[in-house]
mmCIF file of C-alpha atoms and ligand atoms in Angstrom:
data_model
loop_
_atom_site.group_PDB
_atom_site.id
_atom_site.type_symbol
_atom_site.label_atom_id
_atom_site.label_comp_id
_atom_site.label_asym_id
_atom_site.label_seq_id
_atom_site.Cartn_x
_atom_site.Cartn_y
_atom_site.Cartn_z
ATOM 1 C CA MET A 1 119.035 120.277 76.013
ATOM 2 C CA SER A 2 117.687 116.963 77.342
ATOM 3 C CA GLU A 3 115.354 114.709 75.539
ATOM 4 C CA GLN A 4 112.292 113.386 77.286
ATOM 5 C CA VAL A 5 111.854 109.672 76.646
ATOM 6 C CA PRO A 6 108.457 107.964 77.323
ATOM 7 C CA VAL A 7 108.947 104.905 79.546
ATOM 8 C CA CYS A 8 105.426 103.796 80.621
ATOM 9 C CA ARG A 9 101.992 105.017 81.418
ATOM 10 C CA SER A 10 101.574 106.470 84.893
ATOM 11 C CA ASP A 11 99.100 103.730 85.989
ATOM 12 C CA GLU A 12 101.633 101.098 85.109
ATOM 13 C CA LEU A 13 103.949 102.247 87.953
ATOM 14 C CA LYS A 14 102.151 101.684 91.242
ATOM 15 C CA GLU A 15 103.383 103.037 94.569
ATOM 16 C CA GLY A 16 106.425 101.240 95.634
ATOM 17 C CA ALA A 17 107.093 99.647 92.278
ATOM 18 C CA VAL A 18 110.141 99.923 90.068
ATOM 19 C CA ARG A 19 110.318 99.750 86.351
ATOM 20 C CA VAL A 20 113.818 99.037 84.656
ATOM 21 C CA CYS A 21 114.028 100.137 81.071
ATOM 22 C CA THR A 22 116.884 100.608 78.525
ATOM 23 C CA ILE A 23 117.305 103.983 76.833
ATOM 24 C CA GLY A 24 120.016 103.982 74.303
ATOM 25 C CA ASP A 25 122.745 101.829 75.978
ATOM 26 C CA VAL A 26 121.770 102.865 79.525
ATOM 27 C CA GLU A 27 119.656 100.841 81.892
ATOM 28 C CA ILE A 28 117.543 103.105 84.116
ATOM 29 C CA GLY A 29 115.192 102.267 86.991
ATOM 30 C CA ILE A 30 112.107 104.379 87.683
ATOM 31 C CA ILE A 31 110.782 104.048 91.199
ATOM 32 C CA ARG A 32 107.440 105.252 92.389
ATOM 33 C CA HIS A 33 107.728 106.649 95.857
ATOM 34 C CA ASN A 34 105.342 108.870 97.768
ATOM 35 C CA GLY A 35 103.398 109.438 94.601
ATOM 36 C CA GLY A 36 106.511 110.819 92.809
ATOM 37 C CA CYS A 37 109.018 109.179 90.442
ATOM 38 C CA HIS A 38 112.721 108.941 90.937
ATOM 39 C CA ALA A 39 115.020 107.673 88.070
ATOM 40 C CA TYR A 40 118.581 106.339 88.469
ATOM 41 C CA LYS A 41 121.003 104.547 86.315
ATOM 42 C CA ASN A 42 120.778 100.888 87.248
ATOM 43 C CA VAL A 43 124.362 100.598 88.193
ATOM 44 C CA CYS A 44 125.740 100.712 91.608
ATOM 45 C CA PRO A 45 128.795 102.927 92.184
ATOM 46 C CA HIS A 46 130.387 100.241 94.348
ATOM 47 C CA GLN A 47 130.851 97.343 91.829
ATOM 48 C CA GLY A 48 128.137 97.837 89.202
ATOM 49 C CA GLY A 49 125.274 95.851 90.718
ATOM 50 C CA PRO A 50 121.678 96.396 89.536
ATOM 51 C CA VAL A 51 120.903 98.740 92.429
ATOM 52 C CA CYS A 52 117.460 99.792 91.341
ATOM 53 C CA GLU A 53 116.375 96.172 91.551
ATOM 54 C CA GLY A 54 117.192 95.917 95.330
ATOM 55 C CA VAL A 55 114.645 95.975 98.184
ATOM 56 C CA ARG A 56 113.579 99.257 99.715
ATOM 57 C CA MET A 57 113.656 99.728 103.444
ATOM 58 C CA PRO A 58 113.426 102.568 105.932
ATOM 59 C CA GLN A 59 116.262 104.197 107.728
ATOM 60 C CA VAL A 60 117.097 102.439 111.105
ATOM 61 C CA GLU A 61 117.514 104.903 113.874
ATOM 62 C CA ASP A 62 118.735 104.477 117.476
ATOM 63 C CA VAL A 63 116.301 105.703 120.261
ATOM 64 C CA ILE A 64 118.342 107.201 123.075
ATOM 65 C CA ASP A 65 116.683 108.082 126.442
ATOM 66 C CA GLU A 66 117.232 111.310 128.495
ATOM 67 C CA ASN A 67 120.305 109.794 130.115
ATOM 68 C CA GLY A 68 121.981 109.193 126.845
ATOM 69 C CA LEU A 69 121.451 105.369 127.080
ATOM 70 C CA PHE A 70 120.448 103.254 124.138
ATOM 71 C CA VAL A 71 116.831 102.167 124.253
ATOM 72 C CA CYS A 72 116.130 100.412 121.027
ATOM 73 C CA GLN A 73 116.062 100.953 117.325
ATOM 74 C CA LYS A 74 113.165 101.950 115.102
ATOM 75 C CA PHE A 75 112.404 102.462 111.406
ATOM 76 C CA ASN A 76 112.043 105.964 109.992
ATOM 77 C CA GLU A 77 109.398 105.517 107.246
ATOM 78 C CA ASN A 78 110.112 109.071 106.093
ATOM 79 C CA ASP A 79 113.612 108.121 104.902
ATOM 80 C CA MET A 80 113.386 105.165 102.551
ATOM 81 C CA HIS A 81 116.591 103.583 101.130
ATOM 82 C CA ILE A 82 117.335 101.533 98.095
ATOM 83 C CA VAL A 83 119.520 98.542 99.078
ATOM 84 C CA CYS A 84 121.824 97.264 96.361
ATOM 85 C CA PRO A 85 121.271 93.444 96.014
ATOM 86 C CA TRP A 86 124.863 92.727 95.519
ATOM 87 C CA HIS A 87 126.578 93.818 98.672
ATOM 88 C CA GLY A 88 124.050 95.934 100.493
ATOM 89 C CA TYR A 89 125.113 99.587 99.936
ATOM 90 C CA GLU A 90 122.150 101.713 100.798
ATOM 91 C CA PHE A 91 121.087 104.944 99.065
ATOM 92 C CA HIS A 92 118.474 107.448 99.979
ATOM 93 C CA ILE A 93 115.623 106.929 97.482
ATOM 94 C CA GLU A 94 114.875 110.593 97.063
ATOM 95 C CA SER A 95 118.425 111.864 96.441
ATOM 96 C CA GLY A 96 120.433 108.759 95.315
ATOM 97 C CA GLU A 97 123.082 109.567 97.927
ATOM 98 C CA HIS A 98 124.733 106.803 99.876
ATOM 99 C CA VAL A 99 123.527 106.859 103.520
ATOM 100 C CA ILE A 100 127.040 107.184 104.938
ATOM 101 C CA ASP A 101 129.076 108.950 102.354
ATOM 102 C CA PRO A 102 126.986 111.518 100.279
ATOM 103 C CA LYS A 103 129.822 111.802 97.744
ATOM 104 C CA VAL A 104 128.974 108.287 96.644
ATOM 105 C CA ARG A 105 125.740 108.658 94.614
ATOM 106 C CA LEU A 106 123.567 107.065 92.011
ATOM 107 C CA LYS A 107 123.382 108.755 88.674
ATOM 108 C CA LYS A 108 120.049 110.598 88.783
ATOM 109 C CA TYR A 109 117.746 111.446 85.843
ATOM 110 C CA ASP A 110 114.803 113.937 85.897
ATOM 111 C CA VAL A 111 111.402 112.421 85.571
ATOM 112 C CA VAL A 112 108.404 114.236 84.091
ATOM 113 C CA GLU A 113 104.876 112.905 84.509
ATOM 114 C CA ARG A 114 102.116 114.504 82.376
ATOM 115 C CA GLU A 115 98.928 113.432 80.772
ATOM 116 C CA GLY A 116 99.232 109.960 82.194
ATOM 117 C CA GLN A 117 102.626 109.251 80.838
ATOM 118 C CA ILE A 118 106.035 109.033 82.553
ATOM 119 C CA TYR A 119 109.127 110.401 80.792
ATOM 120 C CA VAL A 120 112.728 110.210 81.704
ATOM 121 C CA ALA A 121 114.940 113.167 80.672
ATOM 122 C CA ILE A 122 118.272 112.010 79.219
HETATM 123 S S1 LIG B 1 127.731 96.485 93.747
HETATM 124 FE FE1 LIG B 1 126.202 97.445 94.866
HETATM 125 S S2 LIG B 1 126.870 97.157 96.838
HETATM 126 FE FE2 LIG B 1 128.363 96.225 95.750
#
C-alpha cells in the first residue's frame, strides 16, 4: 500500500514547470506536462545526474520524401523528452523510457491531483 505525500498546490506547478522535492531520502521531480503531472526519481540511470532538472525538448524526426530521400528534420511536439543535464540522455516525458533503449528508464511514481493539491505516491 503506497502513501500519498502532498508536494505542492496545483496552482504552484504551471504547465512546463518542474518541482523537485525530497520525500524521505529520495529526491523526486514532478513535471507538469499537457495538464497532467509526471513524477520521477531525480537520478539518471546513466551516472546519477539530476535528470528532472534538465531541459525539455521535442523528438527530432527525419522527413523522407516519396523517393526515400532525406528532406529535413522537424520537431514532434507530441513527444516531449527530458534531457539529462550531465551527458544528454533523453527520456520520453510521459513514460520515463530512454528514447533509444526502453529498458533504460527513470524510476516513476504515481501522481494524484485532487482538490487543488498534488500528491506523489511512494
Ligand atoms: S548522468 Fe544523465 S546522461 Fe549521464
